[in-house]
Amino acid sequence: MTIKKMKLAPILLLGFILVLSICQTSAHKYQEFTVANDELEDESSLLTYIVHVKKPSLQSKESLHGWYHSLLPATTKTLNQKRIIFSYQNIVDGFAVKLTPEDARALEEKEEVLSTRPEKIHSLHTTHTPSFLGLQPSQELWKSSDLGKGIIIGILDTGIYPSHPSFSDEGMTSPPAKWNGYCEFTGERICNNKIIGARNFVKNSSLPFDDIGHGTHTASTAAGRPVQGANVFGNANGTATGMAPDAHLAIYKVCNNNGCTQSAILAGMDAAVEDGVDVLSLSLGIPSTPFFEDGIALGAFSAIKKGIFVSCSAANGGPAYATLSNEAPWVLTVGASTIDRKIEAVAKLGNGAEYLGESVFQPKDFASTLLPLVYAGALNTSDDSILFCSPTSMENIDVKGKVVLCELGGLVERVDKGQAVKDADGAAMILMNSQNHAFNPISDVHVLPAVDVSFSAGSSIKDYINSTSTPTATVLFKGTVIGNPLAPQVASFSSRGPSKASPGILKPDIIGPGLNILAAWPFSLDNSTEQFNIMSGTSMSCPHLSGIAALLKNSHPDWSPASIKSAIMTTANKVNLHGKPILDQRLLPADVFATGAGHVNPLKANDPGLVYDIETNDYIPYLCGLNYTDKQVGLILQQEVKCSEVKSIPQAQLNYPSFSIRLGSASQFYTRTLTNVGPVNTTYNVVIDVPLAVGVSVSPSQITFNEVKQKVTYFVDFIREDKENRGDNMIVQGSIKWVSGKYSVSIPISVVFM
């Protein structure tokens, strides 16, 4: 069996940093300016800057464009209209423009200009998952939410492959009357009743077609229609369905093979808000940065003010701590977990030992005969990179007919390692995880017979190679296996907290399926009729939560974005299918910096009982408490603010459904306010899982709700206890739960001792 040569990007690029390009659009009702490179003097000296201005009194787009045009320095007057790439109106006040650093400094001196900064680089960060998450036609959430009917999910990604069966509109209703978007595929108001809008914001790409596959995969995960017989190489066979299969999709292409520019992302978010989306899904981000410099955070704040829920990927920097993207408390930050499906393969050694791993590519014509086994690191001791099986290091290396043991890492993609072995005439590959990624192998679509195994297994295989002069091995293929009791488990690559941008807010918020996720793909990988692919990353977990948010928004149209987030977080699972605490890649209990509130439970989120709501004005004292300047807070809020006139609050005082405490010798006192969205005349009692060496008191300990939407505030004291009670632990965790009958409204606590 051979794999069809890929015309798109490789299968998965965990932590793939894209070089960003300047983007443009020919979108209907959205004004932009094209850049003619041959007309710009000294093009190499020009950078793209995001310019934020004070809120203008002008209303029409034409007037705004003219005003933005007038602000540019005199040195650009003959060419300035061609310098402006995008102008923004709905999420931020300002524009994107190509300038020299000198021109940018001159522009920032103008009274009307709040900031001028170079745009930042952003990186791109399922058959079985609906069943794994409990979503079934007979279950209450899919019924009460009408499968997401009438909800519009905006996907900012690499575009879409519109003719895929996952995007069929058979039986779907027309888009709601509020839809204000446009389809560049058809030149009309809609593409079909599934993909109701598709717009391109990428330079040198006239239509929003997906030339990578990432956007097609994420869109179908969020809202793909049911497609029977979905599989990859015959594995993971079943009916592929998105989380909200009857929701509409609005596509905004902001990334391509060359990357995703901040200017294009802002333009896509600006258009999505104007178009009338209900949910925004962004599987991309930048490393931690202050919120006033983070384009996604800025756009998301304007979106939530209009009632739009924003779901973002946490990034793929794990298992290292403090590696998050998208940390703003007004977005849902989504980490990645495993599901209970594996596509198993086995590395069998000549001594009879077998080591279980995974691989999507499982050729039926590969014999199970033992073959000579070699460790790549021993093939050329003068080249340290050869242990990673890099293409350059494997040149002129003869491994004909052998099984090659390669190590993860070395800035070489996993599939590329297999290609290097294949090019050197190797028969098969065993790919061992790094020590950091431990027991968390990924199912890859390899180009030769291969198996991904744990670090422990790989170390044992190396020991075997060193123990005999004639080591042998083969790869056995076991196919799809469902029912892993350790699921969900935190994926090793999923970025961890604590948040750098705001340590007093616990992030990530939630984890959801992100490892080995099957979803739509623009072409078949094996020359069959099935156009699906298996990918891994927080890019995959984010659209799961975007689709779930769409269901909740339809089931509870009066809930705010903060209420939806609270419902998701306070009902999250803390245990795996075996009833034990969720584990990390080391098979040890995962901490809250890995899991956030826990693993999403959509059915419970639909009926949380109580929520922690946040009004948009509640963020003003929080942002002032971050010691941002008035101008920086104003950039986020899109309004003038004087923090000297605001009673600022510590970060942990925001009415967030978690606590992240940095505890010194002094006790700390906070409040939280609960809103009843469940039955009336219901009494809740508090249950505290007290963190080690921390005294926690909650008052009152019992609350009765007599009305729907009734709000009640409770008080929490955190008191540091003797060090002897905690030993060497500098970080401890616990929880506060409000319990009444079937309801258990839980928020996690993280305490860092200072």
PDB file of N, CA and C in Angstrom, residues 638-680:
ATOM      1  N   GLN A 638     -11.924  49.796  24.303  1.00  0.00           N
ATOM      2  CA  GLN A 638     -12.398  50.667  23.223  1.00  0.00           C
ATOM      3  C   GLN A 638     -13.200  51.838  23.787  1.00  0.00           C
ATOM      4  N   GLN A 639     -12.713  52.395  24.887  1.00  0.00           N
ATOM      5  CA  GLN A 639     -13.324  53.570  25.485  1.00  0.00           C
ATOM      6  C   GLN A 639     -12.294  54.228  26.396  1.00  0.00           C
ATOM      7  N   GLU A 640     -12.504  55.481  26.688  1.00  0.00           N
ATOM      8  CA  GLU A 640     -11.578  56.178  27.575  1.00  0.00           C
ATOM      9  C   GLU A 640     -11.778  55.709  29.014  1.00  0.00           C
ATOM     10  N   VAL A 641     -10.663  55.524  29.712  1.00  0.00           N
ATOM     11  CA  VAL A 641     -10.701  55.063  31.099  1.00  0.00           C
ATOM     12  C   VAL A 641      -9.686  55.852  31.909  1.00  0.00           C
ATOM     13  N   LYS A 642     -10.058  56.218  33.113  1.00  0.00           N
ATOM     14  CA  LYS A 642      -9.122  56.806  34.069  1.00  0.00           C
ATOM     15  C   LYS A 642      -9.056  55.888  35.282  1.00  0.00           C
ATOM     16  N   CYS A 643      -7.994  55.092  35.346  1.00  0.00           N
ATOM     17  CA  CYS A 643      -7.876  54.118  36.434  1.00  0.00           C
ATOM     18  C   CYS A 643      -7.780  54.797  37.804  1.00  0.00           C
ATOM     19  N   SER A 644      -7.350  56.050  37.827  1.00  0.00           N
ATOM     20  CA  SER A 644      -7.278  56.762  39.098  1.00  0.00           C
ATOM     21  C   SER A 644      -8.659  56.983  39.696  1.00  0.00           C
ATOM     22  N   GLU A 645      -9.689  56.908  38.852  1.00  0.00           N
ATOM     23  CA  GLU A 645     -11.064  57.078  39.314  1.00  0.00           C
ATOM     24  C   GLU A 645     -11.781  55.742  39.474  1.00  0.00           C
ATOM     25  N   VAL A 646     -11.035  54.652  39.298  1.00  0.00           N
ATOM     26  CA  VAL A 646     -11.606  53.304  39.389  1.00  0.00           C
ATOM     27  C   VAL A 646     -11.039  52.608  40.623  1.00  0.00           C
ATOM     28  N   LYS A 647     -11.886  51.960  41.373  1.00  0.00           N
ATOM     29  CA  LYS A 647     -11.407  51.153  42.498  1.00  0.00           C
ATOM     30  C   LYS A 647     -10.942  49.813  41.939  1.00  0.00           C
ATOM     31  N   SER A 648      -9.636  49.717  41.699  1.00  0.00           N
ATOM     32  CA  SER A 648      -9.093  48.506  41.085  1.00  0.00           C
ATOM     33  C   SER A 648      -9.186  47.330  42.043  1.00  0.00           C
ATOM     34  N   ILE A 649      -9.115  46.126  41.469  1.00  0.00           N
ATOM     35  CA  ILE A 649      -9.198  44.897  42.265  1.00  0.00           C
ATOM     36  C   ILE A 649      -8.006  44.009  41.949  1.00  0.00           C
ATOM     37  N   PRO A 650      -7.603  43.164  42.894  1.00  0.00           N
ATOM     38  CA  PRO A 650      -6.589  42.156  42.565  1.00  0.00           C
ATOM     39  C   PRO A 650      -7.159  41.178  41.549  1.00  0.00           C
ATOM     40  N   GLN A 651      -6.283  40.546  40.791  1.00  0.00           N
ATOM     41  CA  GLN A 651      -6.726  39.671  39.711  1.00  0.00           C
ATOM     42  C   GLN A 651      -7.686  38.587  40.212  1.00  0.00           C
ATOM     43  N   ALA A 652      -7.384  38.003  41.359  1.00  0.00           N
ATOM     44  CA  ALA A 652      -8.182  36.887  41.866  1.00  0.00           C
ATOM     45  C   ALA A 652      -9.558  37.316  42.346  1.00  0.00           C
ATOM     46  N   GLN A 653      -9.838  38.628  42.378  1.00  0.00           N
ATOM     47  CA  GLN A 653     -11.143  39.101  42.800  1.00  0.00           C
ATOM     48  C   GLN A 653     -12.147  39.114  41.649  1.00  0.00           C
ATOM     49  N   LEU A 654     -11.687  39.008  40.407  1.00  0.00           N
ATOM     50  CA  LEU A 654     -12.621  38.901  39.289  1.00  0.00           C
ATOM     51  C   LEU A 654     -13.524  37.699  39.517  1.00  0.00           C
ATOM     52  N   ASN A 655     -14.795  37.826  39.183  1.00  0.00           N
ATOM     53  CA  ASN A 655     -15.768  36.762  39.485  1.00  0.00           C
ATOM     54  C   ASN A 655     -15.593  35.574  38.546  1.00  0.00           C
ATOM     55  N   TYR A 656     -14.408  34.982  38.604  1.00  0.00           N
ATOM     56  CA  TYR A 656     -14.010  33.921  37.678  1.00  0.00           C
ATOM     57  C   TYR A 656     -14.293  32.560  38.309  1.00  0.00           C
ATOM     58  N   PRO A 657     -14.642  31.557  37.512  1.00  0.00           N
ATOM     59  CA  PRO A 657     -14.954  30.230  38.070  1.00  0.00           C
ATOM     60  C   PRO A 657     -13.701  29.413  38.403  1.00  0.00           C
ATOM     61  N   SER A 658     -12.761  30.047  39.071  1.00  0.00           N
ATOM     62  CA  SER A 658     -11.559  29.380  39.582  1.00  0.00           C
ATOM     63  C   SER A 658     -10.852  30.382  40.477  1.00  0.00           C
ATOM     64  N   PHE A 659      -9.880  29.880  41.252  1.00  0.00           N
ATOM     65  CA  PHE A 659      -9.016  30.742  42.067  1.00  0.00           C
ATOM     66  C   PHE A 659      -7.561  30.420  41.738  1.00  0.00           C
ATOM     67  N   SER A 660      -6.773  31.472  41.494  1.00  0.00           N
ATOM     68  CA  SER A 660      -5.335  31.331  41.336  1.00  0.00           C
ATOM     69  C   SER A 660      -4.690  32.319  42.307  1.00  0.00           C
ATOM     70  N   ILE A 661      -4.136  31.795  43.394  1.00  0.00           N
ATOM     71  CA  ILE A 661      -3.688  32.618  44.520  1.00  0.00           C
ATOM     72  C   ILE A 661      -2.174  32.543  44.651  1.00  0.00           C
ATOM     73  N   ARG A 662      -1.559  33.690  44.840  1.00  0.00           N
ATOM     74  CA  ARG A 662      -0.142  33.751  45.217  1.00  0.00           C
ATOM     75  C   ARG A 662      -0.123  34.193  46.672  1.00  0.00           C
ATOM     76  N   LEU A 663       0.202  33.263  47.552  1.00  0.00           N
ATOM     77  CA  LEU A 663      -0.032  33.452  48.982  1.00  0.00           C
ATOM     78  C   LEU A 663       1.272  33.681  49.737  1.00  0.00           C
ATOM     79  N   GLY A 664       1.380  34.875  50.325  1.00  0.00           N
ATOM     80  CA  GLY A 664       2.507  35.172  51.195  1.00  0.00           C
ATOM     81  C   GLY A 664       2.131  34.946  52.651  1.00  0.00           C
ATOM     82  N   SER A 665       2.724  35.697  53.536  1.00  0.00           N
ATOM     83  CA  SER A 665       2.457  35.505  54.962  1.00  0.00           C
ATOM     84  C   SER A 665       1.099  36.049  55.375  1.00  0.00           C
ATOM     85  N   ALA A 666       0.597  37.053  54.643  1.00  0.00           N
ATOM     86  CA  ALA A 666      -0.690  37.655  54.992  1.00  0.00           C
ATOM     87  C   ALA A 666      -1.843  36.859  54.383  1.00  0.00           C
ATOM     88  N   SER A 667      -2.938  36.795  55.115  1.00  0.00           N
ATOM     89  CA  SER A 667      -4.128  36.126  54.583  1.00  0.00           C
ATOM     90  C   SER A 667      -4.718  36.973  53.460  1.00  0.00           C
ATOM     91  N   GLN A 668      -5.520  36.318  52.596  1.00  0.00           N
ATOM     92  CA  GLN A 668      -6.147  37.000  51.476  1.00  0.00           C
ATOM     93  C   GLN A 668      -7.645  36.739  51.509  1.00  0.00           C
ATOM     94  N   PHE A 669      -8.398  37.761  51.119  1.00  0.00           N
ATOM     95  CA  PHE A 669      -9.853  37.728  51.250  1.00  0.00           C
ATOM     96  C   PHE A 669     -10.482  38.086  49.902  1.00  0.00           C
ATOM     97  N   TYR A 670     -11.388  37.227  49.417  1.00  0.00           N
ATOM     98  CA  TYR A 670     -12.026  37.448  48.118  1.00  0.00           C
ATOM     99  C   TYR A 670     -13.515  37.140  48.209  1.00  0.00           C
ATOM    100  N   THR A 671     -14.230  37.563  47.185  1.00  0.00           N
ATOM    101  CA  THR A 671     -15.647  37.213  47.073  1.00  0.00           C
ATOM    102  C   THR A 671     -15.909  36.551  45.726  1.00  0.00           C
ATOM    103  N   ARG A 672     -16.989  35.817  45.664  1.00  0.00           N
ATOM    104  CA  ARG A 672     -17.524  35.269  44.419  1.00  0.00           C
ATOM    105  C   ARG A 672     -19.037  35.413  44.465  1.00  0.00           C
ATOM    106  N   THR A 673     -19.629  35.660  43.292  1.00  0.00           N
ATOM    107  CA  THR A 673     -21.077  35.814  43.205  1.00  0.00           C
ATOM    108  C   THR A 673     -21.656  34.737  42.296  1.00  0.00           C
ATOM    109  N   LEU A 674     -22.613  34.007  42.815  1.00  0.00           N
ATOM    110  CA  LEU A 674     -23.287  32.930  42.090  1.00  0.00           C
ATOM    111  C   LEU A 674     -24.620  33.439  41.550  1.00  0.00           C
ATOM    112  N   THR A 675     -24.972  32.981  40.351  1.00  0.00           N
ATOM    113  CA  THR A 675     -26.268  33.295  39.751  1.00  0.00           C
ATOM    114  C   THR A 675     -27.025  31.995  39.532  1.00  0.00           C
ATOM    115  N   ASN A 676     -28.259  31.949  39.978  1.00  0.00           N
ATOM    116  CA  ASN A 676     -29.056  30.738  39.864  1.00  0.00           C
ATOM    117  C   ASN A 676     -29.638  30.600  38.458  1.00  0.00           C
ATOM    118  N   VAL A 677     -29.297  29.530  37.771  1.00  0.00           N
ATOM    119  CA  VAL A 677     -29.896  29.198  36.470  1.00  0.00           C
ATOM    120  C   VAL A 677     -30.580  27.835  36.543  1.00  0.00           C
ATOM    121  N   GLY A 678     -30.757  27.346  37.773  1.00  0.00           N
ATOM    122  CA  GLY A 678     -31.401  26.053  37.988  1.00  0.00           C
ATOM    123  C   GLY A 678     -32.732  26.207  38.687  1.00  0.00           C
ATOM    124  N   PRO A 679     -33.170  25.175  39.381  1.00  0.00           N
ATOM    125  CA  PRO A 679     -34.475  25.209  40.049  1.00  0.00           C
ATOM    126  C   PRO A 679     -34.514  26.248  41.167  1.00  0.00           C
ATOM    127  N   VAL A 680     -35.698  26.756  41.442  1.00  0.00           N
ATOM    128  CA  VAL A 680     -35.877  27.677  42.569  1.00  0.00           C
ATOM    129  C   VAL A 680     -36.059  26.882  43.857  1.00  0.00           C
TER     130      VAL A 680
END
